[in-house]
Short mmCIF file of C-alpha atoms in Angstrom, two decimals:
data_model
loop_
_atom_site.label_atom_id
_atom_site.label_comp_id
_atom_site.label_asym_id
_atom_site.label_seq_id
_atom_site.Cartn_x
_atom_site.Cartn_y
_atom_site.Cartn_z
CA MET A 117 20.82 -2.83 18.70
CA LYS A 118 23.26 -0.04 17.82
CA ARG A 119 24.26 -1.73 14.59
CA LEU A 120 20.64 -2.38 13.62
CA VAL A 121 19.35 1.15 14.03
CA THR A 122 22.51 2.70 12.63
CA ALA A 123 22.13 0.51 9.57
CA VAL A 124 18.65 1.89 9.07
CA PHE A 125 19.95 5.48 9.16
CA ALA A 126 22.74 4.56 6.75
CA ALA A 127 20.32 2.84 4.40
CA ALA A 128 18.22 5.99 4.19
CA ILE A 129 21.29 7.99 3.16
CA LEU A 130 22.80 5.46 0.80
CA ALA A 131 19.61 4.47 -1.00
CA VAL A 132 20.63 6.27 -4.20
CA PRO A 133 20.46 4.19 -7.38
CA ALA A 134 23.78 3.62 -9.10
CA ALA A 135 24.28 4.62 -12.73
CA GLN A 136 23.50 1.81 -15.14
CA ALA A 137 24.92 0.99 -18.56
CA ALA A 138 22.63 0.92 -21.57
CA PRO A 139 20.63 -2.29 -21.51
CA VAL A 140 21.54 -5.11 -23.88
CA LYS A 141 18.61 -6.67 -25.72
CA LYS A 142 18.04 -10.23 -24.62
CA ALA A 143 15.32 -12.78 -25.00
CA ALA A 144 12.41 -12.08 -22.69
CA PRO A 145 12.79 -14.14 -19.49
CA ALA A 146 10.05 -16.46 -18.35
CA LYS A 147 7.49 -14.78 -16.13
CA ARG A 148 7.96 -15.30 -12.43
CA ALA A 149 5.44 -15.18 -9.64
CA ALA A 150 5.21 -11.75 -8.05
CA ALA A 151 7.23 -11.45 -4.84
CA ARG A 152 5.25 -11.16 -1.62
CA PRO A 153 5.25 -7.61 -0.25
CA ASP A 154 7.61 -7.02 2.66
CA TRP A 155 4.89 -6.12 5.14
CA VAL A 156 7.18 -6.26 8.17
CA HIS A 157 9.17 -3.31 6.81
CA THR A 158 6.12 -1.44 5.57
CA VAL A 159 5.89 1.09 8.40
CA VAL A 160 3.89 4.32 8.35
CA ARG A 161 2.84 6.96 10.85
CA THR A 162 -0.90 7.09 11.45
CA PRO A 163 -3.08 10.19 11.93
CA GLU A 164 -3.66 9.09 15.54
CA GLY A 165 0.05 9.35 16.30
CA GLY A 166 0.90 5.65 16.19
CA MET A 167 3.23 3.68 13.94
CA ARG A 168 1.69 0.91 11.87
CA MET A 169 3.53 -2.10 10.52
CA GLY A 170 2.04 -4.28 7.82
CA ASN A 171 -0.61 -4.49 5.16
CA PRO A 172 -2.87 -1.41 5.33
CA ALA A 173 -5.69 -3.53 3.87
CA ALA A 174 -5.24 -6.38 6.36
CA LYS A 175 -8.45 -8.09 7.45
CA VAL A 176 -7.42 -7.81 11.08
CA LYS A 177 -6.23 -4.48 12.41
CA LEU A 178 -4.43 -4.62 15.74
CA ILE A 179 -3.58 -1.59 17.85
CA GLU A 180 -1.53 -1.74 21.02
CA TYR A 181 -1.54 1.09 23.52
CA GLY A 182 1.73 0.48 25.32
CA ALA A 183 4.21 2.19 27.61
CA ARG A 184 7.96 1.86 27.24
CA THR A 185 8.34 1.70 31.04
CA CYS A 186 5.63 -0.98 31.49
CA PRO A 187 7.04 -4.46 32.35
CA THR A 188 4.02 -6.28 30.92
CA CYS A 189 4.40 -4.34 27.66
CA ALA A 190 8.08 -5.26 27.56
CA ALA A 191 7.22 -8.93 28.06
CA PHE A 192 4.84 -8.80 25.10
CA THR A 193 7.31 -6.97 22.86
CA VAL A 194 10.10 -9.41 23.63
CA GLY A 195 8.10 -12.64 23.70
CA GLY A 196 4.88 -12.07 21.75
CA ALA A 197 5.60 -9.49 19.08
CA PRO A 198 8.08 -11.71 17.16
CA LEU A 199 5.41 -14.44 16.92
CA LEU A 200 2.79 -11.91 15.86
CA THR A 201 5.12 -10.49 13.23
CA LYS A 202 6.19 -13.82 11.74
CA ALA A 203 2.84 -15.59 11.67
CA TYR A 204 0.39 -12.79 10.96
CA VAL A 205 1.97 -9.47 9.96
CA ALA A 206 4.47 -10.90 7.46
CA THR A 207 1.67 -12.78 5.70
CA GLY A 208 -0.45 -9.66 5.32
CA GLN A 209 -3.29 -10.92 7.50
CA VAL A 210 -2.78 -8.51 10.40
CA SER A 211 -1.55 -4.94 10.60
CA TYR A 212 0.04 -3.94 13.90
CA GLU A 213 0.02 -0.39 15.16
CA PHE A 214 1.83 0.72 18.31
CA ARG A 215 0.58 3.83 20.07
CA ASP A 216 2.62 5.21 22.96
CA TYR A 217 0.59 5.72 26.12
CA PRO A 218 2.32 7.49 29.07
CA ILE A 219 0.91 5.28 31.80
CA HIS A 220 3.57 6.44 34.29
CA GLY A 221 3.36 10.13 33.47
CA ALA A 222 6.55 12.17 33.31
CA ILE A 223 8.86 9.13 33.37
CA ASP A 224 7.38 7.98 30.05
CA LEU A 225 7.86 11.26 28.22
CA ALA A 226 11.59 10.97 27.43
CA PRO A 227 11.46 7.45 25.95
CA ILE A 228 8.39 8.40 23.90
CA LEU A 229 9.92 11.61 22.55
CA LEU A 230 13.18 9.83 21.75
CA GLY A 231 11.42 6.78 20.37
CA ARG A 232 9.57 8.93 17.85
CA CYS A 233 12.75 10.77 16.91
CA VAL A 234 13.86 8.27 14.27
CA PRO A 235 12.90 7.38 10.68
CA ASN A 236 9.84 5.16 10.29
CA ARG A 237 11.88 2.03 9.50
CA ALA A 238 13.85 2.46 12.73
CA PHE A 239 10.78 2.86 14.97
CA PHE A 240 10.09 -0.80 15.75
CA PRO A 241 13.76 -1.87 16.07
CA LEU A 242 14.26 0.96 18.56
CA LEU A 243 11.04 0.08 20.41
CA ASP A 244 12.26 -3.52 20.64
CA GLY A 245 15.59 -2.33 22.00
CA MET A 246 14.05 -0.08 24.64
CA MET A 247 11.72 -2.86 25.80
CA ALA A 248 14.46 -5.48 25.87
CA ASN A 249 16.64 -3.15 27.98
CA GLN A 250 13.80 -1.75 30.09
CA ARG A 251 14.92 -3.34 33.35
CA ALA A 252 18.44 -1.97 33.00
CA LEU A 253 17.11 1.50 32.13
CA ILE A 254 14.16 2.16 34.40
CA GLY A 255 15.49 -0.13 37.15
CA ARG A 256 18.75 1.69 37.63
CA PRO A 257 19.98 1.98 41.24
CA GLY A 258 19.59 5.22 43.15
CA GLU A 259 16.79 7.74 43.40
CA ILE A 260 16.39 11.35 42.34
CA PRO A 261 17.39 13.55 45.31
CA GLN A 262 14.49 15.23 47.09
CA ALA A 263 15.81 18.71 46.31
CA LYS A 264 15.95 17.83 42.62
CA GLN A 265 12.42 16.44 42.71
CA GLU A 266 11.20 19.74 44.12
CA GLU A 267 13.11 21.62 41.43
CA LEU A 268 11.61 19.48 38.68
CA GLN A 269 8.11 20.35 39.83
CA LYS A 270 8.81 23.97 38.88
CA LEU A 271 10.26 23.23 35.44
CA PRO A 272 8.38 23.02 32.11
CA PRO A 273 7.48 19.46 30.97
CA ASN A 274 10.17 19.29 28.28
CA ALA A 275 12.88 20.18 30.79
CA VAL A 276 11.61 17.45 33.09
CA ALA A 277 11.63 14.97 30.19
CA ALA A 278 15.21 15.94 29.31
CA TYR A 279 16.40 15.44 32.90
CA LEU A 280 14.65 12.08 33.29
CA GLY A 281 15.94 10.96 29.90
CA GLU A 282 19.48 11.56 31.15
CA PHE A 283 18.83 10.13 34.62
CA TYR A 284 17.40 6.84 33.39
CA GLY A 285 19.80 6.50 30.50
CA TYR A 286 17.34 6.74 27.60
CA THR A 287 19.20 9.62 25.99
CA ASP A 288 22.51 7.78 26.13
CA PHE A 289 20.79 4.64 24.84
CA ILE A 290 19.44 6.26 21.69
CA VAL A 291 22.69 8.14 20.99
CA LYS A 292 24.60 4.86 21.19
CA ALA A 293 22.00 3.43 18.78
CA GLY A 294 23.06 6.02 16.20
CA LEU A 295 20.98 9.17 16.71
CA PRO A 296 23.11 12.34 16.88
CA ALA A 297 23.16 13.85 20.38
CA ALA A 298 22.02 17.24 19.06
CA ARG A 299 19.01 15.61 17.41
CA ALA A 300 18.11 13.77 20.62
CA LYS A 301 18.31 17.03 22.57
CA ALA A 302 16.09 18.80 20.04
CA CYS A 303 13.47 16.05 20.22
CA LEU A 304 13.37 16.21 24.00
CA ALA A 305 12.85 19.99 23.77
CA ASP A 306 10.03 19.72 21.20
CA ARG A 307 6.98 21.16 22.98
CA LYS A 308 4.70 20.50 20.02
CA ALA A 309 5.59 16.81 20.11
CA LEU A 310 5.01 16.65 23.86
CA ASP A 311 1.61 18.33 23.53
CA ALA A 312 0.72 15.78 20.85
CA ILE A 313 1.51 12.94 23.28
CA VAL A 314 -0.86 14.41 25.86
CA ALA A 315 -3.59 15.01 23.28
CA GLN A 316 -3.27 11.49 21.87
CA ALA A 317 -3.55 9.96 25.34
CA ALA A 318 -6.69 11.99 25.99
CA ALA A 319 -8.14 10.88 22.65
CA ALA A 320 -7.40 7.25 23.52
CA ASN A 321 -9.29 7.55 26.78
CA THR A 322 -12.22 9.14 25.01
CA ALA A 323 -12.35 6.44 22.35
CA TYR A 324 -11.57 3.35 24.44
CA THR A 325 -11.14 4.26 28.14
CA ILE A 326 -7.68 2.70 28.38
CA PRO A 327 -7.66 0.57 31.56
CA GLY A 328 -3.88 0.07 31.58
CA THR A 329 -1.00 -1.04 29.43
CA PRO A 330 -0.83 -2.95 27.27
CA THR A 331 -4.35 -2.48 25.90
CA PHE A 332 -5.05 -4.25 22.63
CA ILE A 333 -7.69 -3.08 20.15
CA VAL A 334 -8.73 -5.60 17.50
CA ASN A 335 -10.80 -4.20 14.64
CA GLY A 336 -11.91 -1.33 16.83
CA VAL A 337 -12.87 -3.42 19.86
CA VAL A 338 -10.92 -3.59 23.14
CA ALA A 339 -9.64 -7.10 23.85
CA ASP A 340 -10.85 -7.27 27.44
CA LYS A 341 -8.31 -8.48 30.01
CA VAL A 342 -5.82 -9.51 27.31
CA VAL A 343 -2.25 -8.51 28.16
CA ASP A 344 -0.07 -11.19 26.55
CA TRP A 345 0.38 -13.25 23.40
CA THR A 346 -1.39 -16.29 24.85
CA GLY A 347 -4.54 -14.25 25.29
CA LEU A 348 -4.17 -12.16 22.14
CA GLU A 349 -3.66 -14.84 19.48
CA PRO A 350 -7.13 -16.43 19.94
CA VAL A 351 -8.70 -12.96 19.58
CA LEU A 352 -6.83 -12.41 16.31
CA ARG A 353 -7.91 -15.78 14.99
CA ALA A 354 -11.51 -15.17 15.99
CA ALA A 355 -11.33 -11.93 14.00
CA GLY A 356 -10.23 -13.79 10.86
CA ALA A 357 -6.45 -14.32 11.08
CA LYS A 358 -5.30 -17.83 10.14
#
């Protein structure tokens, strides 16, 4: 995971075209078929605060409201998302947007703030890494001492997020993945970003009444009682994916 995300950061820095010699006139080559767009690496931030992968004009638009501390979400990311990506996103039939939803409250804030702290192309690789390592992170042994819990209740939300990020290992995880420690600290302290998370969760409840995570929205309609790939794929196909 560290090599993958670090490579993304490096690519952003090194993507400077090299100088080229003057072209030599040659016979015009035979026309080739246009290459298929790389939809899997076409990733943009949406006005609603999510990150969308894929063809913006896809016939089927999938949104997942997920939590990085949710075991069912992790199971979908690890087992279902690769199938979704290969069969439907890569072909341009489906666009896939992930929207963070803090189902567990304060515990979710650090991984969300850190998970949004990277370039667009690194968002999904980092999400995959957090989900794949969720059990090791959120399931760490030991509990927060009672005195510390009482202290946290008196601290501002960003300070709580910073502490929990350290306690559960999310901060160390993203630093090892290649994000500078100072940048991680700044993202955890970003009150504007935290307020946006709260506002986006409220907007989600107004628009869809999120019953839990994951919640899948297909072309604007909640996929009722669908929480895994087995249940989701038939909904995508019914909406027009092939």
